């Protein structure tokens, strides 16, 4: 994270501790003297703000620094283990839930089959129960929570956390997911599209210095999480990245569930690939079935996956020319079944995109694999609760509580 010197004369509507905390967020221990030098603030101001951060538990003393004489100065560092985050990655037919610290380290997780079409009330009741289970089996309670984030397989109005006409989530449109979760957990609840949080998770794990990244989920559906200029791009209505319903060149006769024909999902999504194999006499009904066949070196499965990759690559080539990402990461059940889909994507992207756009382009499989969503959801909360204003708010609440 790039940091600039704080202007001590600038107006400050909070405690100032939030700005100071950003210098400690990377985990590097600092002394009061070092913080004064970095910020340009007086040592007395630094001492007051460090004490305030120590009271919140976000910062802890980590011993003494080397001394040139006299008493060694104390050092302080971010204490990510002081608080926890609950994260959920909900897919069309599965769920992965995790408990993390404030650095995004996964403390514990669980996974289960889950039908998103059951509707918001039963699904979220189950999520709340499993969140409670994760806290209890790790000796934590709700008082340690900083926040919760949930990824869902559909467009989301990020400002409200409400799904917006999600095509595979009947009954979820405009449902108040944060309000429902907050009936049990009185903390900030953030909701986003599942592929968006996967993009954040992959970036934080493998590409923290990359500001232009595309995460492509290839499973039942096909979607993209887009990070451009260092920021997640959601679009006007939260539908940015719906790659699955872009028309594929030469695929115009294939009907899609959206009502159009020739959509990428209709040719290369999990259902389409499984149907292709089933027509050839193989027992394939889902993306997972296709993946298992490919992992068993079934030639037909490998061929249809390679062609799916080519179809995806032909659409991604247009994205590469338009957006010029540095990295394309492919994840999801089909992309993780060997390198077959990735090979097809590379073939078309490097062939159809301009040489300048692909000069340094990297196309790889997901390193975070099926934990990308949980990790990204955690990072969504962390970015929210550790922002300067949020830390200032925490300090002021703590001060008010101690005064009563």
GROMACS .gro file of C-alpha atoms in nm, residues 27-296:
model
  270
   27UNK     CA    1   0.287  -0.589   1.001
   28UNK     CA    2   0.629  -0.424   1.018
   29UNK     CA    3   0.711  -0.324   1.378
   30UNK     CA    4   0.769   0.048   1.430
   31UNK     CA    5   0.886   0.262   1.719
   32UNK     CA    6   0.718   0.586   1.818
   33UNK     CA    7   1.022   0.770   1.686
   34UNK     CA    8   0.997   0.597   1.347
   35UNK     CA    9   0.628   0.682   1.324
   36UNK     CA   10   0.700   1.045   1.406
   37UNK     CA   11   0.961   1.058   1.129
   38UNK     CA   12   0.726   0.890   0.877
   39UNK     CA   13   0.428   1.112   0.950
   40UNK     CA   14   0.584   1.444   1.048
   41UNK     CA   15   0.371   1.447   1.364
   42UNK     CA   16   0.503   1.537   1.708
   43UNK     CA   17   0.609   1.260   1.943
   44UNK     CA   18   0.338   1.354   2.191
   45UNK     CA   19   0.071   1.321   1.920
   46UNK     CA   20   0.218   0.988   1.812
   47UNK     CA   21   0.219   0.865   2.173
   48UNK     CA   22  -0.149   0.956   2.216
   49UNK     CA   23  -0.254   0.783   1.895
   50UNK     CA   24  -0.044   0.472   1.957
   51UNK     CA   25  -0.201   0.439   2.303
   52UNK     CA   26  -0.546   0.468   2.146
   53UNK     CA   27  -0.462   0.193   1.896
   54UNK     CA   28  -0.324  -0.027   2.173
   55UNK     CA   29  -0.655   0.010   2.359
   56UNK     CA   30  -0.847  -0.125   2.057
   57UNK     CA   31  -0.626  -0.434   2.031
   58UNK     CA   32  -0.553  -0.366   1.663
   59UNK     CA   33  -0.193  -0.288   1.758
   60UNK     CA   34   0.025  -0.467   2.009
   61UNK     CA   35   0.368  -0.417   2.162
   62UNK     CA   36   0.622  -0.658   2.013
   63UNK     CA   37   0.931  -0.600   2.225
   64UNK     CA   38   1.219  -0.356   2.217
   65UNK     CA   39   1.408  -0.221   1.918
   66UNK     CA   40   1.787  -0.198   1.904
   67UNK     CA   41   1.916   0.091   2.111
   68UNK     CA   42   2.215   0.315   2.054
   69UNK     CA   43   2.232   0.375   2.427
   70UNK     CA   44   1.991   0.404   2.717
   71UNK     CA   45   1.656   0.231   2.744
   72UNK     CA   46   1.559   0.041   2.424
   73UNK     CA   47   1.253   0.195   2.255
   74UNK     CA   48   0.935  -0.014   2.240
   75UNK     CA   49   0.810  -0.134   1.903
   76UNK     CA   50   0.450  -0.177   1.791
   77UNK     CA   51   0.288  -0.375   1.513
   78UNK     CA   52  -0.051  -0.468   1.371
   79UNK     CA   53  -0.209  -0.756   1.564
   80UNK     CA   54  -0.433  -0.928   1.304
   81UNK     CA   55  -0.518  -1.211   1.542
   82UNK     CA   56  -0.698  -0.967   1.772
   83UNK     CA   57  -1.020  -0.988   1.572
   84UNK     CA   58  -1.193  -1.220   1.329
   85UNK     CA   59  -1.389  -1.213   1.005
   86UNK     CA   60  -1.657  -1.454   0.884
   87UNK     CA   61  -1.671  -1.514   0.508
   88UNK     CA   62  -1.904  -1.714   0.286
   89UNK     CA   63  -1.874  -1.810  -0.080
   90UNK     CA   64  -2.219  -1.927  -0.195
   91UNK     CA   65  -2.242  -2.091  -0.536
   92UNK     CA   66  -2.531  -2.238  -0.729
   93UNK     CA   67  -2.490  -2.579  -0.566
   94UNK     CA   68  -2.222  -2.544  -0.300
   95UNK     CA   69  -2.103  -2.326  -0.014
   96UNK     CA   70  -1.764  -2.266   0.146
   97UNK     CA   71  -1.754  -2.073   0.474
   98UNK     CA   72  -1.445  -1.955   0.657
   99UNK     CA   73  -1.319  -1.785   0.970
  100UNK     CA   74  -1.016  -1.560   0.919
  101UNK     CA   75  -0.806  -1.308   1.106
  102UNK     CA   76  -0.760  -0.946   1.000
  103UNK     CA   77  -0.475  -1.038   0.766
  104UNK     CA   78  -0.696  -1.277   0.571
  105UNK     CA   79  -0.531  -1.588   0.715
  106UNK     CA   80  -0.786  -1.872   0.722
  107UNK     CA   81  -0.827  -2.007   1.075
  108UNK     CA   82  -1.092  -2.266   0.988
  109UNK     CA   83  -1.339  -2.342   0.712
  110UNK     CA   84  -1.615  -2.581   0.610
  111UNK     CA   85  -1.780  -2.674   0.283
  112UNK     CA   86  -2.112  -2.832   0.193
  113UNK     CA   87  -2.357  -2.888  -0.089
  114UNK     CA   88  -2.614  -2.610  -0.098
  115UNK     CA   89  -2.897  -2.536  -0.340
  116UNK     CA   90  -2.921  -2.159  -0.383
  117UNK     CA   91  -3.269  -2.201  -0.534
  118UNK     CA   92  -3.403  -2.301  -0.190
  119UNK     CA   93  -3.443  -1.927  -0.134
  120UNK     CA   94  -3.290  -1.666   0.094
  121UNK     CA   95  -3.448  -1.753   0.427
  122UNK     CA   96  -3.349  -2.122   0.452
  123UNK     CA   97  -3.009  -2.058   0.292
  124UNK     CA   98  -2.921  -1.767   0.521
  125UNK     CA   99  -3.052  -1.951   0.829
  126UNK     CA  100  -2.809  -2.228   0.739
  127UNK     CA  101  -2.526  -1.978   0.688
  128UNK     CA  102  -2.588  -1.818   1.028
  129UNK     CA  103  -2.590  -2.160   1.196
  130UNK     CA  104  -2.262  -2.257   1.029
  131UNK     CA  105  -2.104  -1.921   1.113
  132UNK     CA  106  -2.194  -1.983   1.477
  133UNK     CA  107  -2.044  -2.331   1.453
  134UNK     CA  108  -1.717  -2.193   1.314
  135UNK     CA  109  -1.688  -1.943   1.598
  136UNK     CA  110  -1.769  -2.197   1.868
  137UNK     CA  111  -1.536  -2.471   1.752
  138UNK     CA  112  -1.248  -2.221   1.745
  139UNK     CA  113  -1.316  -2.078   2.090
  140UNK     CA  114  -1.437  -1.741   1.960
  141UNK     CA  115  -1.760  -1.552   2.012
  142UNK     CA  116  -1.940  -1.274   1.830
  143UNK     CA  117  -1.755  -1.007   2.031
  144UNK     CA  118  -1.435  -1.089   1.837
  145UNK     CA  119  -1.602  -1.024   1.500
  146UNK     CA  120  -1.505  -0.723   1.290
  147UNK     CA  121  -1.738  -0.802   1.003
  148UNK     CA  122  -1.894  -1.054   0.766
  149UNK     CA  123  -1.884  -1.081   0.387
  150UNK     CA  124  -2.088  -1.304   0.157
  151UNK     CA  125  -2.043  -1.377  -0.212
  152UNK     CA  126  -2.349  -1.486  -0.413
  153UNK     CA  127  -2.382  -1.614  -0.772
  154UNK     CA  128  -2.558  -1.314  -0.920
  155UNK     CA  129  -2.549  -0.935  -0.960
  156UNK     CA  130  -2.550  -0.736  -0.636
  157UNK     CA  131  -2.612  -0.370  -0.557
  158UNK     CA  132  -2.297  -0.340  -0.350
  159UNK     CA  133  -2.411  -0.028  -0.162
  160UNK     CA  134  -2.711  -0.215  -0.016
  161UNK     CA  135  -2.597  -0.577  -0.034
  162UNK     CA  136  -2.919  -0.675  -0.212
  163UNK     CA  137  -2.916  -0.907  -0.517
  164UNK     CA  138  -3.038  -0.745  -0.839
  165UNK     CA  139  -3.248  -0.977  -1.057
  166UNK     CA  140  -3.012  -1.273  -1.021
  167UNK     CA  141  -3.097  -1.523  -1.298
  168UNK     CA  142  -3.020  -1.843  -1.103
  169UNK     CA  143  -3.141  -1.725  -0.760
  170UNK     CA  144  -3.523  -1.728  -0.761
  171UNK     CA  145  -3.673  -1.538  -0.468
  172UNK     CA  146  -3.352  -1.346  -0.393
  173UNK     CA  147  -3.419  -1.027  -0.590
  174UNK     CA  148  -3.379  -0.721  -0.363
  175UNK     CA  149  -3.364  -0.943  -0.053
  176UNK     CA  150  -3.200  -0.772   0.245
  177UNK     CA  151  -2.909  -1.008   0.306
  178UNK     CA  152  -2.717  -0.775   0.543
  179UNK     CA  153  -3.024  -0.701   0.755
  180UNK     CA  154  -3.101  -1.071   0.788
  181UNK     CA  155  -2.748  -1.161   0.900
  182UNK     CA  156  -2.737  -0.863   1.138
  183UNK     CA  157  -3.033  -1.003   1.330
  184UNK     CA  158  -2.776  -1.246   1.474
  185UNK     CA  159  -2.441  -1.068   1.428
  186UNK     CA  160  -2.429  -0.694   1.499
  187UNK     CA  161  -2.136  -0.615   1.269
  188UNK     CA  162  -2.091  -0.473   0.918
  189UNK     CA  163  -2.216  -0.721   0.655
  190UNK     CA  164  -2.092  -0.681   0.297
  191UNK     CA  165  -2.232  -0.869  -0.002
  192UNK     CA  166  -2.087  -0.899  -0.351
  193UNK     CA  167  -2.095  -1.115  -0.660
  194UNK     CA  168  -1.904  -1.440  -0.609
  195UNK     CA  169  -1.661  -1.382  -0.896
  196UNK     CA  170  -1.576  -1.035  -0.766
  197UNK     CA  171  -1.467  -1.173  -0.432
  198UNK     CA  172  -1.271  -1.448  -0.608
  199UNK     CA  173  -1.079  -1.179  -0.795
  200UNK     CA  174  -0.995  -1.008  -0.465
  201UNK     CA  175  -0.890  -1.338  -0.311
  202UNK     CA  176  -0.662  -1.431  -0.597
  203UNK     CA  177  -0.508  -1.085  -0.610
  204UNK     CA  178  -0.434  -1.079  -0.237
  205UNK     CA  179  -0.275  -1.425  -0.244
  206UNK     CA  180  -0.069  -1.422  -0.562
  207UNK     CA  181  -0.076  -1.080  -0.729
  208UNK     CA  182  -0.082  -0.812  -0.455
  209UNK     CA  183   0.109  -0.559  -0.667
  210UNK     CA  184  -0.097  -0.616  -0.983
  211UNK     CA  185  -0.351  -0.340  -1.050
  212UNK     CA  186  -0.509  -0.485  -1.367
  213UNK     CA  187  -0.634  -0.841  -1.324
  214UNK     CA  188  -0.921  -1.051  -1.456
  215UNK     CA  189  -1.049  -1.355  -1.270
  216UNK     CA  190  -1.255  -1.586  -1.491
  217UNK     CA  191  -1.476  -1.843  -1.321
  218UNK     CA  192  -1.556  -2.136  -1.549
  219UNK     CA  193  -1.815  -2.360  -1.387
  220UNK     CA  194  -2.193  -2.392  -1.429
  221UNK     CA  195  -2.183  -2.033  -1.551
  222UNK     CA  196  -1.899  -1.813  -1.674
  223UNK     CA  197  -1.823  -1.479  -1.512
  224UNK     CA  198  -1.539  -1.234  -1.466
  225UNK     CA  199  -1.418  -1.038  -1.165
  226UNK     CA  200  -1.239  -0.732  -1.298
  227UNK     CA  201  -0.979  -0.530  -1.110
  228UNK     CA  202  -0.871  -0.224  -1.308
  229UNK     CA  203  -0.647   0.054  -1.184
  230UNK     CA  204  -0.627  -0.128  -0.850
  231UNK     CA  205  -1.004  -0.113  -0.789
  232UNK     CA  206  -1.277  -0.372  -0.829
  233UNK     CA  207  -1.510  -0.273  -1.113
  234UNK     CA  208  -1.875  -0.355  -1.045
  235UNK     CA  209  -2.051  -0.144  -1.306
  236UNK     CA  210  -2.360   0.073  -1.275
  237UNK     CA  211  -2.600  -0.202  -1.158
  238UNK     CA  212  -2.346  -0.454  -1.030
  239UNK     CA  213  -2.356  -0.663  -1.346
  240UNK     CA  214  -2.005  -0.594  -1.476
  241UNK     CA  215  -1.822  -0.912  -1.577
  242UNK     CA  216  -2.118  -1.113  -1.707
  243UNK     CA  217  -1.900  -1.276  -1.971
  244UNK     CA  218  -2.126  -1.578  -2.005
  245UNK     CA  219  -2.383  -1.388  -2.208
  246UNK     CA  220  -2.149  -1.240  -2.466
  247UNK     CA  221  -2.209  -1.391  -2.808
  248UNK     CA  222  -1.939  -1.624  -2.939
  249UNK     CA  223  -1.838  -1.585  -3.304
  250UNK     CA  224  -1.995  -1.871  -3.498
  251UNK     CA  225  -2.225  -1.984  -3.217
  252UNK     CA  226  -2.542  -1.798  -3.315
  253UNK     CA  227  -2.764  -2.106  -3.350
  254UNK     CA  228  -2.713  -2.232  -2.992
  255UNK     CA  229  -2.999  -2.128  -2.758
  256UNK     CA  230  -2.916  -1.990  -2.413
  257UNK     CA  231  -3.127  -1.986  -2.098
  258UNK     CA  232  -3.114  -1.605  -2.103
  259UNK     CA  233  -3.333  -1.606  -2.416
  260UNK     CA  234  -3.063  -1.517  -2.666
  261UNK     CA  235  -2.859  -1.750  -2.886
  262UNK     CA  236  -2.488  -1.809  -2.920
  263UNK     CA  237  -2.394  -1.702  -2.567
  264UNK     CA  238  -2.060  -1.818  -2.429
  265UNK     CA  239  -2.229  -2.001  -2.140
  266UNK     CA  240  -2.449  -2.193  -2.384
  267UNK     CA  241  -2.138  -2.323  -2.560
  268UNK     CA  242  -1.873  -2.347  -2.288
  269UNK     CA  243  -2.050  -2.347  -1.949
  270UNK     CA  244  -2.063  -2.656  -1.732
  271UNK     CA  245  -2.412  -2.756  -1.845
  272UNK     CA  246  -2.327  -2.719  -2.213
  273UNK     CA  247  -2.005  -2.918  -2.186
  274UNK     CA  248  -2.178  -3.191  -1.984
  275UNK     CA  249  -2.460  -3.211  -2.241
  276UNK     CA  250  -2.201  -3.245  -2.517
  277UNK     CA  251  -2.044  -3.543  -2.340
  278UNK     CA  252  -2.381  -3.697  -2.251
  279UNK     CA  253  -2.474  -3.688  -2.620
  280UNK     CA  254  -2.163  -3.897  -2.683
  281UNK     CA  255  -2.281  -4.158  -2.432
  282UNK     CA  256  -2.085  -4.052  -2.123
  283UNK     CA  257  -2.233  -4.019  -1.774
  284UNK     CA  258  -2.195  -3.643  -1.746
  285UNK     CA  259  -2.463  -3.417  -1.597
  286UNK     CA  260  -2.269  -3.139  -1.425
  287UNK     CA  261  -1.942  -2.946  -1.445
  288UNK     CA  262  -1.805  -3.171  -1.170
  289UNK     CA  263  -1.882  -3.482  -1.378
  290UNK     CA  264  -1.691  -3.333  -1.671
  291UNK     CA  265  -1.399  -3.243  -1.448
  292UNK     CA  266  -1.378  -3.595  -1.307
  293UNK     CA  267  -1.380  -3.748  -1.654
  294UNK     CA  268  -1.099  -3.517  -1.765
  295UNK     CA  269  -0.897  -3.597  -1.453
  296UNK     CA  270  -0.933  -3.966  -1.550
   0.00000   0.00000   0.00000
